[in-house]
mmCIF file of C-alpha atoms in Angstrom:
data_model
loop_
_atom_site.group_PDB
_atom_site.id
_atom_site.type_symbol
_atom_site.label_atom_id
_atom_site.label_comp_id
_atom_site.label_asym_id
_atom_site.label_seq_id
_atom_site.Cartn_x
_atom_site.Cartn_y
_atom_site.Cartn_z
ATOM 1 C CA UNK A 1 97.137 101.286 93.925
ATOM 2 C CA UNK A 2 94.780 98.409 93.175
ATOM 3 C CA UNK A 3 93.493 96.477 96.224
ATOM 4 C CA UNK A 4 91.337 93.339 96.515
ATOM 5 C CA UNK A 5 88.850 93.244 99.398
ATOM 6 C CA UNK A 6 86.643 90.352 100.284
ATOM 7 C CA UNK A 7 83.585 90.710 102.444
ATOM 8 C CA UNK A 8 81.424 88.026 104.014
ATOM 9 C CA UNK A 9 77.919 89.439 104.495
ATOM 10 C CA UNK A 10 74.395 88.430 105.449
ATOM 11 C CA UNK A 11 72.492 87.805 102.186
ATOM 12 C CA UNK A 12 69.789 90.392 102.594
ATOM 13 C CA UNK A 13 68.165 93.116 100.475
ATOM 14 C CA UNK A 14 70.023 96.425 100.443
ATOM 15 C CA UNK A 15 73.450 95.127 101.691
ATOM 16 C CA UNK A 16 75.131 95.723 98.375
ATOM 17 C CA UNK A 17 73.648 99.217 97.973
ATOM 18 C CA UNK A 18 74.799 100.199 101.450
ATOM 19 C CA UNK A 19 78.367 98.975 100.767
ATOM 20 C CA UNK A 20 78.675 100.537 97.370
ATOM 21 C CA UNK A 21 77.267 103.781 98.775
ATOM 22 C CA UNK A 22 80.122 103.780 101.325
ATOM 23 C CA UNK A 23 82.645 103.559 98.429
ATOM 24 C CA UNK A 24 80.856 106.261 96.574
ATOM 25 C CA UNK A 25 80.873 108.710 99.551
ATOM 26 C CA UNK A 26 84.681 108.270 99.868
ATOM 27 C CA UNK A 27 85.225 108.607 96.065
ATOM 28 C CA UNK A 28 86.809 105.210 95.674
ATOM 29 C CA UNK A 29 86.711 103.827 92.185
ATOM 30 C CA UNK A 30 85.378 100.271 92.059
ATOM 31 C CA UNK A 31 87.042 98.442 89.252
ATOM 32 C CA UNK A 32 84.908 95.305 89.668
ATOM 33 C CA UNK A 33 82.428 93.655 92.044
ATOM 34 C CA UNK A 34 81.533 90.017 92.204
ATOM 35 C CA UNK A 35 78.816 88.710 94.676
ATOM 36 C CA UNK A 36 77.604 85.151 95.134
ATOM 37 C CA UNK A 37 76.427 82.650 97.763
ATOM 38 C CA UNK A 38 79.027 81.472 100.197
ATOM 39 C CA UNK A 39 79.506 77.961 101.702
ATOM 40 C CA UNK A 40 76.960 78.792 104.468
ATOM 41 C CA UNK A 41 73.303 79.316 103.667
ATOM 42 C CA UNK A 42 72.186 82.945 103.938
ATOM 43 C CA UNK A 43 75.730 84.225 103.687
ATOM 44 C CA UNK A 44 77.221 85.817 100.613
ATOM 45 C CA UNK A 45 80.853 86.605 99.593
ATOM 46 C CA UNK A 46 81.696 89.880 97.827
ATOM 47 C CA UNK A 47 84.928 90.617 96.141
ATOM 48 C CA UNK A 48 85.774 94.220 95.337
ATOM 49 C CA UNK A 49 88.643 95.376 93.297
ATOM 50 C CA UNK A 50 89.222 99.056 94.081
ATOM 51 C CA UNK A 51 91.799 101.829 93.515
ATOM 52 C CA UNK A 52 93.032 103.754 96.509
ATOM 53 C CA UNK A 53 95.962 106.193 96.969
ATOM 54 C CA UNK A 54 97.580 104.772 100.087
ATOM 55 C CA UNK A 55 97.477 102.260 102.839
ATOM 56 C CA UNK A 56 95.629 104.656 105.253
ATOM 57 C CA UNK A 57 92.642 104.695 102.927
ATOM 58 C CA UNK A 58 92.527 100.911 102.904
ATOM 59 C CA UNK A 59 92.607 100.837 106.784
ATOM 60 C CA UNK A 60 89.870 103.566 106.842
ATOM 61 C CA UNK A 61 87.589 101.781 104.284
ATOM 62 C CA UNK A 62 88.076 98.404 106.037
ATOM 63 C CA UNK A 63 87.055 99.941 109.464
ATOM 64 C CA UNK A 64 83.959 101.579 107.864
ATOM 65 C CA UNK A 65 82.958 98.400 106.157
ATOM 66 C CA UNK A 66 83.296 96.482 109.446
ATOM 67 C CA UNK A 67 80.818 98.942 111.032
ATOM 68 C CA UNK A 68 78.073 98.214 108.434
ATOM 69 C CA UNK A 69 75.048 96.251 109.350
ATOM 70 C CA UNK A 70 75.155 92.692 107.877
ATOM 71 C CA UNK A 71 78.917 92.831 107.291
ATOM 72 C CA UNK A 72 80.373 89.866 109.040
ATOM 73 C CA UNK A 73 84.051 89.949 107.968
ATOM 74 C CA UNK A 74 86.298 92.206 105.774
ATOM 75 C CA UNK A 75 89.705 91.173 104.490
ATOM 76 C CA UNK A 76 92.289 92.984 102.332
ATOM 77 C CA UNK A 77 93.795 90.016 100.539
ATOM 78 C CA UNK A 78 95.934 91.986 98.060
ATOM 79 C CA UNK A 79 99.243 90.988 99.559
ATOM 80 C CA UNK A 80 98.266 87.434 100.417
ATOM 81 C CA UNK A 81 98.701 84.357 98.339
ATOM 82 C CA UNK A 82 95.359 84.107 96.640
ATOM 83 C CA UNK A 83 93.407 82.236 94.082
ATOM 84 C CA UNK A 84 91.811 84.781 91.687
ATOM 85 C CA UNK A 85 89.807 84.242 88.566
ATOM 86 C CA UNK A 86 87.584 86.159 86.133
ATOM 87 C CA UNK A 87 85.220 84.940 83.456
ATOM 88 C CA UNK A 88 84.858 86.589 79.999
ATOM 89 C CA UNK A 89 82.497 85.890 77.146
ATOM 90 C CA UNK A 90 83.824 87.413 73.978
ATOM 91 C CA UNK A 91 81.762 87.572 70.680
ATOM 92 C CA UNK A 92 84.212 87.672 67.841
ATOM 93 C CA UNK A 93 83.460 88.269 64.143
ATOM 94 C CA UNK A 94 84.423 84.869 62.549
ATOM 95 C CA UNK A 95 83.013 83.923 59.237
ATOM 96 C CA UNK A 96 83.651 80.297 58.252
ATOM 97 C CA UNK A 97 86.904 81.253 56.562
ATOM 98 C CA UNK A 98 88.564 82.603 59.731
ATOM 99 C CA UNK A 99 87.075 80.245 62.397
ATOM 100 C CA UNK A 100 90.074 77.807 62.470
ATOM 101 C CA UNK A 101 92.382 80.778 62.809
ATOM 102 C CA UNK A 102 90.338 82.049 65.797
ATOM 103 C CA UNK A 103 90.408 78.561 67.261
ATOM 104 C CA UNK A 104 94.216 78.553 66.932
ATOM 105 C CA UNK A 105 94.386 81.849 68.842
ATOM 106 C CA UNK A 106 92.214 80.775 71.769
ATOM 107 C CA UNK A 107 93.506 77.255 72.227
ATOM 108 C CA UNK A 108 96.689 78.237 74.208
ATOM 109 C CA UNK A 109 94.481 80.135 76.609
ATOM 110 C CA UNK A 110 92.298 77.000 77.270
ATOM 111 C CA UNK A 111 89.410 79.098 76.000
ATOM 112 C CA UNK A 112 86.417 77.375 74.389
ATOM 113 C CA UNK A 113 83.922 78.333 71.636
ATOM 114 C CA UNK A 114 80.509 78.059 73.236
ATOM 115 C CA UNK A 115 78.274 79.406 70.477
ATOM 116 C CA UNK A 116 78.599 79.647 66.724
ATOM 117 C CA UNK A 117 76.486 81.767 64.375
ATOM 118 C CA UNK A 118 76.803 82.533 60.668
ATOM 119 C CA UNK A 119 79.277 85.340 61.103
ATOM 120 C CA UNK A 120 80.567 85.074 64.673
ATOM 121 C CA UNK A 121 81.697 82.817 67.569
ATOM 122 C CA UNK A 122 81.345 83.285 71.279
ATOM 123 C CA UNK A 123 84.511 82.489 73.211
ATOM 124 C CA UNK A 124 84.505 81.642 76.954
ATOM 125 C CA UNK A 125 87.769 82.152 78.903
ATOM 126 C CA UNK A 126 88.593 82.043 82.578
ATOM 127 C CA UNK A 127 91.730 83.120 84.420
ATOM 128 C CA UNK A 128 93.532 85.965 86.009
ATOM 129 C CA UNK A 129 92.711 89.460 84.592
ATOM 130 C CA UNK A 130 96.022 89.663 82.725
ATOM 131 C CA UNK A 131 95.102 86.490 80.790
ATOM 132 C CA UNK A 132 91.677 87.871 79.888
ATOM 133 C CA UNK A 133 93.297 91.084 78.678
ATOM 134 C CA UNK A 134 95.855 89.154 76.580
ATOM 135 C CA UNK A 135 93.264 87.066 74.766
ATOM 136 C CA UNK A 136 91.095 90.178 74.088
ATOM 137 C CA UNK A 137 94.121 91.888 72.556
ATOM 138 C CA UNK A 138 94.776 88.926 70.318
ATOM 139 C CA UNK A 139 91.181 88.646 69.194
ATOM 140 C CA UNK A 140 90.705 92.417 68.597
ATOM 141 C CA UNK A 141 92.118 92.336 65.032
ATOM 142 C CA UNK A 142 89.274 89.860 64.048
ATOM 143 C CA UNK A 143 86.704 92.265 65.366
ATOM 144 C CA UNK A 144 84.950 92.015 68.687
ATOM 145 C CA UNK A 145 81.264 92.533 68.691
ATOM 146 C CA UNK A 146 80.756 92.281 72.433
ATOM 147 C CA UNK A 147 82.502 91.524 75.680
ATOM 148 C CA UNK A 148 81.002 90.496 79.030
ATOM 149 C CA UNK A 149 83.270 90.178 82.050
ATOM 150 C CA UNK A 150 82.493 89.007 85.589
ATOM 151 C CA UNK A 151 85.241 90.965 87.386
ATOM 152 C CA UNK A 152 87.697 89.287 89.681
ATOM 153 C CA UNK A 153 86.608 86.922 92.398
ATOM 154 C CA UNK A 154 89.155 85.696 94.841
ATOM 155 C CA UNK A 155 89.999 84.208 98.197
ATOM 156 C CA UNK A 156 93.252 83.354 100.050
ATOM 157 C CA UNK A 157 94.900 80.078 99.303
ATOM 158 C CA UNK A 158 94.463 77.437 102.023
ATOM 159 C CA UNK A 159 97.040 75.594 104.076
ATOM 160 C CA UNK A 160 95.042 75.258 107.211
ATOM 161 C CA UNK A 161 94.200 71.936 108.877
ATOM 162 C CA UNK A 162 90.949 70.236 107.880
ATOM 163 C CA UNK A 163 88.516 68.843 110.419
ATOM 164 C CA UNK A 164 90.184 65.419 110.315
ATOM 165 C CA UNK A 165 93.661 66.932 110.993
ATOM 166 C CA UNK A 166 94.847 66.591 107.383
ATOM 167 C CA UNK A 167 96.405 69.599 105.630
ATOM 168 C CA UNK A 168 94.434 71.026 102.738
ATOM 169 C CA UNK A 169 96.051 72.823 99.658
ATOM 170 C CA UNK A 170 94.703 74.861 96.830
ATOM 171 C CA UNK A 171 95.582 73.458 93.449
ATOM 172 C CA UNK A 172 95.549 75.916 90.601
#
């Protein structure tokens, strides 16, 4: 089963290596990893999409991750209401004769052409993984030269109280 884990960690050299090493030792397949600066200086947020067999494995990996140096917080957010996105850049074969057709394919996905060359275009699209897969499937008949994907990044939707007492909501 696919699980989404988020980790808040100290932004230090070797942290990612230690964490991925833990996944490797346990033979967990990592489908994607995203890492970036968090809202607090010196802290990073990591999002892992992994495949595990059962709930016990998720509990075990969560406990082991919490024991790691520089890991501040681990959350399995799979069953929560979350905001999740992925970015993909797709280089599509598109000579001038087919560019308008490609534009018509990408428009419903709110994707944009960010680069044009003599024989190809680069399309940028963001959204959930299923959306990314769908646009790739539709562009495949034109010929895809390259694809670069970020992997899923996510966190729980918010309905907590802000500092001034007002409720905050995620808008997607």
